[in-house]
Amino acid sequence: YEDLKGLRIGVTKGFAYTPEFWSAVAQVPLRTDSMVKNELQLDKLLKGRIDLVPLNTSLTLYQLQKQGLQGKVGFLPKPLADKPYYNVFCRGSDYPDLPTLVRRYDAALQEMQQDGTLARIYARYGIARAEMPVPAVASSAQQQASARGAQSENGG
């Protein structure tokens, strides 16, 4: 989080950020700018009121595609957090033979991944890969600065 020092980071009230993020806010310290709705964060980013904002990858990519803004923002190379999400089934369900349904569901998803169906679905909604980290969205200027820093570190 040290490399985010000095940037204005958009955060959304009531949104679940990791304890490590909030610790860095206090200890580094990081500058945050709060909003009440995630949907408003991209507008703030595009208008330069914040430099980056941690958002859900899939939802953000879809929103960018719908608004034709894919080229206006970028993603930091290292995600702030990365964790799996699960589809759940209620154990108390009265659905007949639930364990078989769960196995069929898992098999169908695996087949969709292997035959490219999932990739096509993700692509339809502007998502490049089915398994992406949860990035922070950065303004074009911040992304360029980050790239320059990476080039300097790599001697390029």
Coordinates of C-alpha atoms in Angstrom, one line a residue:
Y1 CA 0.0 0.0 0.0
E2 CA 3.0 2.3 0.4
D3 CA 3.0 2.9 -3.4
L4 CA -0.5 4.4 -3.1
K5 CA 0.7 7.1 -0.7
G6 CA -0.4 10.6 -1.9
L7 CA -3.1 9.4 -4.2
R8 CA -6.8 10.2 -3.7
I9 CA -8.6 6.9 -3.3
G10 CA -12.3 6.6 -3.7
V11 CA -14.0 4.5 -1.0
T12 CA -17.7 3.7 -0.7
K13 CA -19.4 3.9 2.7
G14 CA -20.8 0.5 3.7
F15 CA -18.7 -1.4 1.2
A16 CA -16.6 -4.2 2.5
Y17 CA -12.8 -3.4 2.2
T18 CA -10.2 -5.7 3.8
P19 CA -8.9 -5.0 7.3
E20 CA -5.4 -4.6 5.7
F21 CA -6.7 -1.8 3.5
W22 CA -8.1 0.2 6.5
S23 CA -4.9 -0.5 8.4
A24 CA -2.9 1.0 5.5
V25 CA -5.3 4.0 5.4
A26 CA -4.4 4.8 9.0
Q27 CA -0.7 3.7 9.0
V28 CA 0.7 4.7 5.6
P29 CA -1.4 7.0 5.6
L30 CA -3.7 6.9 2.5
R31 CA -6.0 9.7 1.4
T32 CA -9.6 8.5 1.0
D33 CA -12.6 10.3 -0.4
S34 CA -15.9 8.7 0.6
M35 CA -19.1 8.3 -1.5
V36 CA -22.3 6.6 -0.6
K37 CA -22.7 4.6 -3.9
N38 CA -20.2 2.6 -5.9
E39 CA -22.0 3.5 -9.1
L40 CA -20.8 7.2 -8.7
Q41 CA -17.1 6.3 -8.3
L42 CA -16.2 6.0 -12.0
D43 CA -17.6 9.4 -12.7
K44 CA -15.4 10.9 -9.9
L45 CA -12.4 9.0 -11.4
L46 CA -13.0 10.2 -14.9
K47 CA -13.4 13.8 -13.7
G48 CA -10.1 13.6 -11.9
R49 CA -11.6 14.0 -8.4
I50 CA -10.0 10.8 -7.3
D51 CA -6.9 8.9 -8.6
L52 CA -8.1 5.3 -8.1
V53 CA -11.0 3.3 -6.7
P54 CA -11.2 -0.3 -5.6
L55 CA -14.2 -1.9 -7.4
N56 CA -15.5 -5.3 -8.3
T57 CA -13.7 -6.3 -11.5
S58 CA -16.6 -8.0 -13.4
L59 CA -19.1 -5.3 -12.6
T60 CA -16.7 -2.5 -13.4
L61 CA -15.7 -4.0 -16.7
Y62 CA -19.3 -4.4 -17.7
Q63 CA -20.2 -0.8 -16.7
L64 CA -17.2 0.5 -18.7
Q65 CA -18.3 -1.5 -21.8
K66 CA -21.9 -0.3 -21.5
Q67 CA -20.7 3.3 -21.3
G68 CA -18.0 2.9 -24.0
L69 CA -15.3 3.9 -21.5
Q70 CA -12.9 0.9 -21.7
G71 CA -10.0 3.0 -23.0
K72 CA -10.5 5.8 -20.4
V73 CA -9.4 3.8 -17.3
G74 CA -6.9 1.1 -16.5
F75 CA -6.2 -1.4 -13.8
L76 CA -3.3 -1.4 -11.4
P77 CA -1.1 -4.4 -12.1
K78 CA -1.3 -5.7 -8.5
P79 CA -4.8 -6.2 -7.0
L80 CA -5.6 -4.7 -3.6
A81 CA -7.4 -8.0 -2.7
D82 CA -8.1 -11.3 -4.4
K83 CA -10.5 -13.8 -3.1
P84 CA -12.8 -16.5 -4.5
Y85 CA -16.5 -16.2 -4.5
Y86 CA -18.8 -19.2 -4.3
N87 CA -22.3 -20.1 -5.4
V88 CA -24.2 -21.6 -2.5
F89 CA -27.0 -24.0 -2.1
C90 CA -29.3 -24.1 0.9
R91 CA -28.8 -27.3 2.9
G92 CA -32.3 -27.0 4.2
S93 CA -33.7 -27.0 0.7
D94 CA -36.6 -29.3 -0.1
Y95 CA -35.3 -29.7 -3.7
P96 CA -35.2 -33.4 -4.5
D97 CA -31.7 -34.9 -4.4
L98 CA -29.9 -31.6 -3.8
P99 CA -26.4 -33.3 -3.7
T100 CA -27.0 -34.6 -7.3
L101 CA -28.0 -31.1 -8.4
V102 CA -24.8 -29.6 -6.9
R103 CA -22.7 -32.2 -8.7
R104 CA -24.5 -31.5 -12.0
Y105 CA -24.1 -27.8 -11.5
D106 CA -20.3 -28.1 -10.9
A107 CA -20.0 -30.4 -13.9
A108 CA -21.9 -28.0 -16.2
L109 CA -19.7 -25.1 -15.1
Q110 CA -16.5 -27.1 -15.7
E111 CA -17.7 -28.1 -19.1
M112 CA -18.6 -24.5 -19.9
Q113 CA -15.1 -23.4 -18.9
Q114 CA -13.4 -26.2 -21.0
D115 CA -15.5 -25.6 -24.1
G116 CA -15.1 -21.8 -24.0
T117 CA -18.7 -21.0 -23.2
L118 CA -17.8 -19.1 -20.0
A119 CA -15.1 -17.1 -21.9
R120 CA -17.7 -16.1 -24.5
I121 CA -20.2 -15.0 -21.9
Y122 CA -17.5 -12.9 -20.1
A123 CA -16.4 -11.4 -23.4
R124 CA -20.0 -10.5 -24.2
Y125 CA -20.0 -8.3 -21.0
G126 CA -16.6 -6.8 -21.6
I127 CA -14.7 -9.1 -19.2
A128 CA -11.5 -10.4 -20.7
R129 CA -11.0 -13.4 -18.5
A130 CA -13.3 -15.5 -16.3
E131 CA -10.8 -15.4 -13.4
M132 CA -9.6 -11.9 -12.7
P133 CA -8.3 -10.3 -9.6
V134 CA -10.2 -7.6 -7.8
P135 CA -8.2 -4.5 -9.0
A136 CA -8.2 -0.9 -8.2
V137 CA -9.4 1.1 -11.1
A138 CA -7.0 3.9 -11.9
S139 CA -7.3 7.1 -14.0
S140 CA -5.3 7.1 -17.3
A141 CA -2.8 9.5 -15.8
Q142 CA -2.3 7.3 -12.7
Q143 CA -1.9 4.2 -14.9
Q144 CA 0.7 5.9 -17.0
A145 CA 2.6 7.0 -13.9
S146 CA 2.5 3.5 -12.6
A147 CA 3.8 2.1 -15.9
R148 CA 6.6 4.7 -15.9
G149 CA 7.5 3.6 -12.3
A150 CA 7.6 -0.1 -13.4
Q151 CA 9.8 0.8 -16.4
S152 CA 12.2 2.6 -14.1
E153 CA 12.4 -0.3 -11.7
N154 CA 13.0 -2.7 -14.6
G155 CA 15.6 -0.5 -16.2
G156 CA 13.4 0.2 -19.2

